[in-house]
Amino acid sequence: MTTFNIDNFDNSAVELQNLIDENHLEIKKLLLITSKSYANFVVPYQLLGEKLNNFITPIYHIDSVCNSENTQRIYDECLPIISLYYTSLSQNEYIYSAFQDIQYSSKSSLSIEQNKVLLNELRDF
């Protein structure tokens, strides 16, 4: 698990934006894959989300348990950045189509857990 140093808290919004910019680039690369599969699209896509969650969760947690003007300011700076990111993902028809195509073409060969992941991804759009 990532250790979060409260001394570096002030740079969180900039670091979050950099991480989101990297994720956008990686998602563009994933969308260029011609034969998308669970292994080459879904897994890397989810890892990007996990990396982002591992970054943002400590910010939310620290603001909750050690709330101060500084933590609230950082939280307030990060919230619109992360909201915009997830809004853009949830409205991206290419990502949605990729999940649909993988589900349609691979449903019978995927495990119950993998199919559930796809169903959840599609549900969240």
XYZ file of C-alpha atoms in Angstrom:
125
model
C 0.000 0.000 0.000
C 1.152 3.503 -0.764
C 2.357 5.557 2.190
C 0.938 9.054 2.170
C 3.069 11.814 3.594
C 0.971 14.693 4.878
C 3.972 16.995 4.371
C 3.501 16.624 0.604
C -0.211 17.266 0.796
C -0.040 20.661 -0.911
C 1.008 19.133 -4.247
C -1.869 16.659 -4.327
C -4.023 18.465 -6.888
C -1.102 18.826 -9.311
C -0.059 15.209 -8.806
C -3.660 14.075 -9.280
C -3.936 16.001 -12.541
C -0.658 14.483 -13.754
C -1.898 10.999 -12.910
C -5.176 11.648 -14.706
C -3.319 12.966 -17.758
C -1.255 9.758 -17.788
C -4.428 7.684 -17.470
C -6.029 9.500 -20.404
C -2.992 8.710 -22.560
C -3.015 5.061 -21.504
C -6.745 4.758 -22.184
C -6.234 6.213 -25.666
C -3.613 3.518 -26.275
C -5.959 0.825 -24.982
C -8.704 2.026 -27.304
C -6.352 1.642 -30.285
C -6.075 -2.116 -29.698
C -7.841 -3.771 -32.613
C -8.649 -7.116 -30.988
C -9.607 -6.099 -27.487
C -9.853 -8.792 -24.843
C -10.293 -9.082 -21.137
C -6.537 -9.477 -20.708
C -5.366 -6.662 -22.976
C -8.106 -4.094 -22.295
C -10.157 -4.737 -19.160
C -7.261 -5.641 -16.859
C -5.059 -2.650 -17.816
C -8.091 -0.334 -17.679
C -8.899 -1.505 -14.175
C -5.284 -1.167 -13.077
C -5.385 2.481 -14.136
C -8.442 2.983 -11.956
C -6.801 1.181 -9.061
C -3.702 3.360 -9.320
C -5.861 6.481 -9.243
C -7.901 5.190 -6.301
C -4.712 4.381 -4.398
C -3.684 7.997 -4.842
C -6.981 9.737 -4.035
C -8.221 7.557 -1.165
C -5.608 8.766 1.352
C -6.520 12.366 0.518
C -10.167 11.692 1.314
C -9.228 9.703 4.401
C -6.862 12.312 5.807
C -9.451 15.024 5.267
C -12.002 12.891 7.124
C -9.867 11.985 10.126
C -7.594 15.044 10.403
C -9.780 17.729 8.935
C -8.179 21.148 8.869
C -8.315 24.179 6.632
C -5.388 22.763 4.667
C -6.862 19.286 4.191
C -10.232 20.773 3.260
C -8.585 23.074 0.713
C -6.722 20.176 -0.893
C -9.859 18.037 -0.900
C -11.787 20.896 -2.511
C -9.061 21.273 -5.159
C -9.021 17.550 -5.957
C -12.769 16.925 -6.024
C -13.560 18.738 -9.299
C -10.511 17.167 -10.976
C -11.508 13.618 -10.078
C -15.194 14.319 -10.802
C -14.413 15.605 -14.277
C -12.221 12.575 -14.963
C -14.858 10.035 -13.968
C -17.555 11.978 -15.807
C -15.479 11.902 -18.996
C -14.917 8.148 -18.630
C -18.569 7.409 -17.945
C -19.589 9.287 -21.085
C -16.942 7.815 -23.361
C -18.810 5.771 -25.957
C -15.602 4.112 -27.161
C -14.865 2.669 -23.734
C -18.469 1.515 -23.407
C -18.348 -0.118 -26.841
C -15.081 -1.845 -25.978
C -16.625 -3.388 -22.867
C -19.711 -4.418 -24.845
C -17.626 -5.991 -27.602
C -15.490 -7.921 -25.125
C -18.567 -9.145 -23.292
C -20.248 -10.213 -26.528
C -17.230 -11.947 -28.038
C -15.794 -13.527 -24.892
C -18.694 -14.160 -22.522
C -18.596 -17.942 -22.799
C -14.826 -18.124 -22.299
C -14.624 -15.795 -19.297
C -14.955 -16.826 -15.672
C -17.983 -15.875 -13.605
C -15.876 -13.209 -11.903
C -14.651 -11.747 -15.186
C -18.193 -11.614 -16.559
C -19.310 -9.868 -13.367
C -16.539 -7.285 -13.791
C -17.765 -6.588 -17.324
C -21.381 -6.354 -16.179
C -20.368 -3.896 -13.462
C -18.339 -1.791 -15.887
C -21.272 -1.632 -18.305
C -23.736 -0.926 -15.491
C -21.657 2.032 -14.336
C -22.007 3.847 -17.659
